[in-house]
Structures are given as C-alpha cells and as structure tokens.
PDB file of C-alpha atoms in Angstrom:
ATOM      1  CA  UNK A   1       3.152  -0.995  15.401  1.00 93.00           C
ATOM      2  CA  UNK A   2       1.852  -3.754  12.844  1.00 96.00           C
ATOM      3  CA  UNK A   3       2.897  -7.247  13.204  1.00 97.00           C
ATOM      4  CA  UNK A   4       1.346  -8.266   9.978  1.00 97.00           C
ATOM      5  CA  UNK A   5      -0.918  -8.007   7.238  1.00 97.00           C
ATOM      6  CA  UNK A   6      -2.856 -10.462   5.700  1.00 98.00           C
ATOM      7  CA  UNK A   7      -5.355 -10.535   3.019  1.00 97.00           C
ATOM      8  CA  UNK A   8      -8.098 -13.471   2.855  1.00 97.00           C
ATOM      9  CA  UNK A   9     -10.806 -14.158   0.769  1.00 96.00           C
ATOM     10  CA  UNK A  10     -14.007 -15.641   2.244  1.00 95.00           C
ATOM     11  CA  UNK A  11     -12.657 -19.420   2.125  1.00 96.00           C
ATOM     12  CA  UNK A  12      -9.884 -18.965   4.128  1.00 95.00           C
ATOM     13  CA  UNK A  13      -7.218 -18.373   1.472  1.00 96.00           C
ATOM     14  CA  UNK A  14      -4.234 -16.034   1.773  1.00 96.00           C
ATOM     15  CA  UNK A  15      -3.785 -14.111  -0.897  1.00 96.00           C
ATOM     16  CA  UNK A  16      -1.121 -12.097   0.370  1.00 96.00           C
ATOM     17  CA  UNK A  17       1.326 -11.578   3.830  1.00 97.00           C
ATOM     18  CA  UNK A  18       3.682  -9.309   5.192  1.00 97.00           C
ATOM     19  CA  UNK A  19       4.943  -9.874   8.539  1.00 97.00           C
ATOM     20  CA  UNK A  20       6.822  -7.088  10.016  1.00 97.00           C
ATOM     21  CA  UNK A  21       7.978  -9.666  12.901  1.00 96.00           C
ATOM     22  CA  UNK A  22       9.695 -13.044  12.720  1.00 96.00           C
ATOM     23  CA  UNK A  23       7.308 -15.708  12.783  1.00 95.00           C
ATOM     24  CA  UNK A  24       8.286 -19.514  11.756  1.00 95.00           C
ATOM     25  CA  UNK A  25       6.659 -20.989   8.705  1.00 93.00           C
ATOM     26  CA  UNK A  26       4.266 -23.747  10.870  1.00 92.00           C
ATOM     27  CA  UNK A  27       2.908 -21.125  13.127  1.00 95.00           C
ATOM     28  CA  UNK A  28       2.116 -18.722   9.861  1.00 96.00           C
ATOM     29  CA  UNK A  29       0.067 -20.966   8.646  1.00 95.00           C
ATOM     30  CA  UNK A  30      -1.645 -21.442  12.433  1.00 96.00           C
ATOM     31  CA  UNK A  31      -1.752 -18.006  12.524  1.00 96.00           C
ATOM     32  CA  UNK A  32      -3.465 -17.143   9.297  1.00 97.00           C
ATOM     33  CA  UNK A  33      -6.359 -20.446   9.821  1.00 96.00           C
ATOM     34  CA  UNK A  34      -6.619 -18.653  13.451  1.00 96.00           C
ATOM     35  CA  UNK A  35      -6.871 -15.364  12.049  1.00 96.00           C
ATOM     36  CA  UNK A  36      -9.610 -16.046   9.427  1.00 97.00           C
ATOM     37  CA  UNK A  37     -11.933 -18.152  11.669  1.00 95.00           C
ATOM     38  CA  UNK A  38     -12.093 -15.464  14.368  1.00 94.00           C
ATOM     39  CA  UNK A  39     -13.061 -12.623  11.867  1.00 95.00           C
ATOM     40  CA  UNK A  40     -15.353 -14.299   8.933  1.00 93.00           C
ATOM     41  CA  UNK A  41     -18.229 -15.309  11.146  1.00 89.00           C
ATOM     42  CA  UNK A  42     -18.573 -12.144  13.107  1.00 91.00           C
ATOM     43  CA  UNK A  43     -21.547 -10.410  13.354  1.00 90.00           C
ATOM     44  CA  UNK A  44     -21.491  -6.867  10.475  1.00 85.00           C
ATOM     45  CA  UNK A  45     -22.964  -5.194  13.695  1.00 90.00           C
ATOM     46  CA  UNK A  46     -20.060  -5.828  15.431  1.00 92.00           C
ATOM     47  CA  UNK A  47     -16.754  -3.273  15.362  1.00 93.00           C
ATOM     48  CA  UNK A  48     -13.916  -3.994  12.557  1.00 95.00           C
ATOM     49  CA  UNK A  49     -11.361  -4.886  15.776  1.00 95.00           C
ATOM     50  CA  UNK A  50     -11.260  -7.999  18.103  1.00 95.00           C
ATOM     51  CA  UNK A  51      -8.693  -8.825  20.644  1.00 94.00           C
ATOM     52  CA  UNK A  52      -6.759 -11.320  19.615  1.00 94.00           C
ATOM     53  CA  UNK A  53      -3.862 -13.532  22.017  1.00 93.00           C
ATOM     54  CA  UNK A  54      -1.610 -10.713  22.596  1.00 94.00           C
ATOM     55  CA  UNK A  55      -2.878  -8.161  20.049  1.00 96.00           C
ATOM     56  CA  UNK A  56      -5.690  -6.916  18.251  1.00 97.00           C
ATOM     57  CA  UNK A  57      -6.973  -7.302  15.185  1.00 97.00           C
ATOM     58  CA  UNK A  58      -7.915  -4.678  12.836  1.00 97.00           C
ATOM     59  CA  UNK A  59      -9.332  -5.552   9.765  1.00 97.00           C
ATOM     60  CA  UNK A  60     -11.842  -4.560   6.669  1.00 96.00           C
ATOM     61  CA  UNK A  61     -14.185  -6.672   4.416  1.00 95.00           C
ATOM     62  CA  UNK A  62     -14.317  -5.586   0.347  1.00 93.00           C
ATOM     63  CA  UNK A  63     -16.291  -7.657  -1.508  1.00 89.00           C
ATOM     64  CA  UNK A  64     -14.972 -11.148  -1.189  1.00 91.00           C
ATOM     65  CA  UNK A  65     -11.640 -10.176   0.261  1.00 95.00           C
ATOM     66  CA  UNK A  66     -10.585  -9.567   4.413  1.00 96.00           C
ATOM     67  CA  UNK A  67      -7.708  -6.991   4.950  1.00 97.00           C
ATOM     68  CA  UNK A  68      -6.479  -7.767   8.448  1.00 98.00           C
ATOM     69  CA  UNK A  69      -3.932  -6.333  10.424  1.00 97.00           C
ATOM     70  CA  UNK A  70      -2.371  -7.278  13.600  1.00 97.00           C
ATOM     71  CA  UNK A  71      -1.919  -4.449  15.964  1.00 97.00           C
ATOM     72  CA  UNK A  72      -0.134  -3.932  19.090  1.00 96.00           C
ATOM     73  CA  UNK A  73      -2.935  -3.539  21.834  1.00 96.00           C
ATOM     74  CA  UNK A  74      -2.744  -0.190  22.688  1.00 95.00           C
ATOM     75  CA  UNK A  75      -2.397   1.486  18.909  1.00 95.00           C
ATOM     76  CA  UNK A  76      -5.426   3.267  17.847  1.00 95.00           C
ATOM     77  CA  UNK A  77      -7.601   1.057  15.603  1.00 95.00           C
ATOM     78  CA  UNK A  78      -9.500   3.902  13.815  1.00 96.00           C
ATOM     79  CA  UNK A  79      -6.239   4.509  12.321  1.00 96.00           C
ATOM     80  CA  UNK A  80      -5.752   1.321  10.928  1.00 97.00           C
ATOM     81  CA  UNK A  81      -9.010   1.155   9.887  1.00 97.00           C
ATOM     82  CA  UNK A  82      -8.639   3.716   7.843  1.00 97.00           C
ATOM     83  CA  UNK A  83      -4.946   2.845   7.032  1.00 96.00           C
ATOM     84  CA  UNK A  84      -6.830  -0.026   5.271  1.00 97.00           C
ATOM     85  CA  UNK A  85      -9.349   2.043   3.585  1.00 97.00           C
ATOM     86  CA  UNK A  86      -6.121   3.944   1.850  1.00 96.00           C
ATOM     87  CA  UNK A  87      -4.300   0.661   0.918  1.00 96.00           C
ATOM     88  CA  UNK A  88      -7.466  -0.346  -1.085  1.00 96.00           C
ATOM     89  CA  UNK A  89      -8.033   2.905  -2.576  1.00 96.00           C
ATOM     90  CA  UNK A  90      -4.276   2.916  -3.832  1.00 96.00           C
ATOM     91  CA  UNK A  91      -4.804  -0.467  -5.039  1.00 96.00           C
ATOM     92  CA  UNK A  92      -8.056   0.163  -7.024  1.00 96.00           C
ATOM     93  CA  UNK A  93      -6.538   3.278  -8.361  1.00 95.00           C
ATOM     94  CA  UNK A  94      -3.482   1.330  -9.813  1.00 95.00           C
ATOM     95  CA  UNK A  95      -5.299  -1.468 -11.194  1.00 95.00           C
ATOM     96  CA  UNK A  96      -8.777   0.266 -12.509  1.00 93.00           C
ATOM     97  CA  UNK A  97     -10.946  -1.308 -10.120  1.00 89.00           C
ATOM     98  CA  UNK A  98      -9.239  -4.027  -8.421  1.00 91.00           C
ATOM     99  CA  UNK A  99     -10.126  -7.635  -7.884  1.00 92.00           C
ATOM    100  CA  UNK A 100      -8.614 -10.658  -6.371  1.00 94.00           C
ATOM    101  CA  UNK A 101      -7.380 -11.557  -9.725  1.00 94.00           C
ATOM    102  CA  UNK A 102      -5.353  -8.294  -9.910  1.00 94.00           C
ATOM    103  CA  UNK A 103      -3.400  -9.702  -6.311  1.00 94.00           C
ATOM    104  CA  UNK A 104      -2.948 -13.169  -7.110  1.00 94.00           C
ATOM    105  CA  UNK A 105      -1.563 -12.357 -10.863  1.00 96.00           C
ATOM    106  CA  UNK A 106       0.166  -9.184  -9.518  1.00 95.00           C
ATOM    107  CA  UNK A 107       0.989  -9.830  -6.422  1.00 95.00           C
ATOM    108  CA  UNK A 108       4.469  -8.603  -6.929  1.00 94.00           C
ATOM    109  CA  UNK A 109       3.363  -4.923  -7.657  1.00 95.00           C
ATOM    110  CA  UNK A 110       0.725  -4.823  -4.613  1.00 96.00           C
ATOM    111  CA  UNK A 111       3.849  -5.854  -2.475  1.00 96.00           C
ATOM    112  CA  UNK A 112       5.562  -3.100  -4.184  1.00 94.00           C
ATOM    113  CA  UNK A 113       2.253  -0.739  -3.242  1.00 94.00           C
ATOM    114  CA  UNK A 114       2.516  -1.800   0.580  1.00 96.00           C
ATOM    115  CA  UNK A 115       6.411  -0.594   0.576  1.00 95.00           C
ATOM    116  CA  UNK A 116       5.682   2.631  -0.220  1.00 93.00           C
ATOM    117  CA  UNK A 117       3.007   2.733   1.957  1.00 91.00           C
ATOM    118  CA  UNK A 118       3.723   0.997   5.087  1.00 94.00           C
ATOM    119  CA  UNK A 119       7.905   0.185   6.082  1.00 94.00           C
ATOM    120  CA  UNK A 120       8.929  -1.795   9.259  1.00 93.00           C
ATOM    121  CA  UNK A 121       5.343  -2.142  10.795  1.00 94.00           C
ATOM    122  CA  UNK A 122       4.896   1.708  10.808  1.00 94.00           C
ATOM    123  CA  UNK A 123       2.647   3.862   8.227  1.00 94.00           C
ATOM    124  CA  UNK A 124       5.571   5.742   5.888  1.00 94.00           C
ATOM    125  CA  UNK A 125       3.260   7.975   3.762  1.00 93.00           C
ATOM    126  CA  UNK A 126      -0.552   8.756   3.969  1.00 93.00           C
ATOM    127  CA  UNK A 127      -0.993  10.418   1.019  1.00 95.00           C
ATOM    128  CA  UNK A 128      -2.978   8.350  -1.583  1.00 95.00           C
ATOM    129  CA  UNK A 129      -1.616  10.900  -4.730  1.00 96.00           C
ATOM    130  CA  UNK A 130       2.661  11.149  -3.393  1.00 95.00           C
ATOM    131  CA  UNK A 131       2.263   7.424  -3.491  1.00 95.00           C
ATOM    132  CA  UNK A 132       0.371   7.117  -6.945  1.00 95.00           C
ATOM    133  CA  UNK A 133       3.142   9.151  -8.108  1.00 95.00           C
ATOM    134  CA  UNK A 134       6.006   7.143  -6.766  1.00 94.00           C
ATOM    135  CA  UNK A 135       4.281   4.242  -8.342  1.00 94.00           C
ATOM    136  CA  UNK A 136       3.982   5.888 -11.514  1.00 94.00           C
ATOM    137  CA  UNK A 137       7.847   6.875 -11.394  1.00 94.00           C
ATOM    138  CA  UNK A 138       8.696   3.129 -10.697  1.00 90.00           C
ATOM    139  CA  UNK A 139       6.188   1.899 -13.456  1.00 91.00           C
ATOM    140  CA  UNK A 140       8.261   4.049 -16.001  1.00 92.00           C
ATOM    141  CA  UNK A 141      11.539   2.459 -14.388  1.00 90.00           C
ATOM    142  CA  UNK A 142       9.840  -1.025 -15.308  1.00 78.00           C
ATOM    143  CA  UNK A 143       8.974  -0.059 -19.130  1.00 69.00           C
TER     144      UNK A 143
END
C-alpha cells in the first residue's frame, strides 16, 4: 500500500502531499528534506526505487519535478512506477501540458485528480480516459 506521495521540484520544495498514514507535522517536514536528499543526487543509471527506513521509495523525475511514493517493502515497484507515469499523463491531459505552475496555482484540482485515482493508499482506477471523464463530469459540476 502507499504511505504517501510527494511531489518535489529540484530544490527541495514540496509542491504537493498526500499521506495515506498519520504522520505528525515535525516529522513531515523531516520526512520530505529526508526524502528529497536521498533521491536528487542519484545516479540516472541507477533504478527509480531505493530502500528507504522501513519502506521503499518509488519515484519518477519530469522535467524539474520528483514524483515519489512511499511503498510498503514488498509491493511491486514496476507498478508504481508506472502508477506514476498515469498520474502525470492525467495531469498533462487536464491542464494542456502541465507545469509546476499548473500544481502550485491548482493544486486543489490535482488533489481532486489523485482522488479519483488513488483512495486510502491503494490504486482505485487505472484507466487514464474513465478518469478524464469523471473529471470532466466534476468540471461541469464546478461551472
């Protein structure tokens, strides 16, 4: 199951968290600063998932932006992997070629795109054009 997601850019910064388990504010913050120095120096030769305390790490670079996830040890990381790939389709889809921009100023909506695509730490619905369509549904609910 996921613990969390997080979303980076290069500096350090998150742009965006879900955590699907409790975690206080103070070790967040520990957590993400952790997170971000054990995956943005590692070698593009390397594989997309590290052991990490517990867990592993799964995550993805685009452009300037790291999507990480926090796995239980024994889930199958391909499938986050490409769990990631989806999200990032969906969100360039939705907002015409994203950009970090797009999740800072919207950040709102891409919570709204993780919902219907990930619910309680566990993938809900893996198909990029049911979820499109739920989001169009809900965008007409917003108008």
């Amino acid at each position: 199951a996921i613990r969390f997601l997080l979303l980076q850019n290069r500096a350090g910064k998150t742009r965006l968290a879900k955590y699907y388990v409790p975690v206080n504010d103070a070790d967040k913050a520990k957590l993400e600063y952790d997170i971000h120095r054990a995956i943005v120096n590692r070698d593009p030769k390397h594989t997309n998932f590290t052991e990490f305390r517990t867990y592993k790490i799964v995550y993805r670079r685009y452009a300037g932006l790291f999507f990480t996830l926090c796995v239980d040890v024994n889930d199958n990381e391909l499938l986050y992997l490409e769990a990631i790939h989806l999200f990032v389709e969906i969100l360039d889809h939705y907002f015409s070629n994203v950009c970090e921009l797009d999740l800072v100023f919207n950040f709102h909506k891409v919570y709204l795109i993780l919902d219907e695509f990930l619910c309680g730490g566990e993938i809900q619905e893996t198909a990029k054009k049911v979820i499109l369509e739920r989001l169009a549904e809900l965008d007409k609910i917003d108008t």
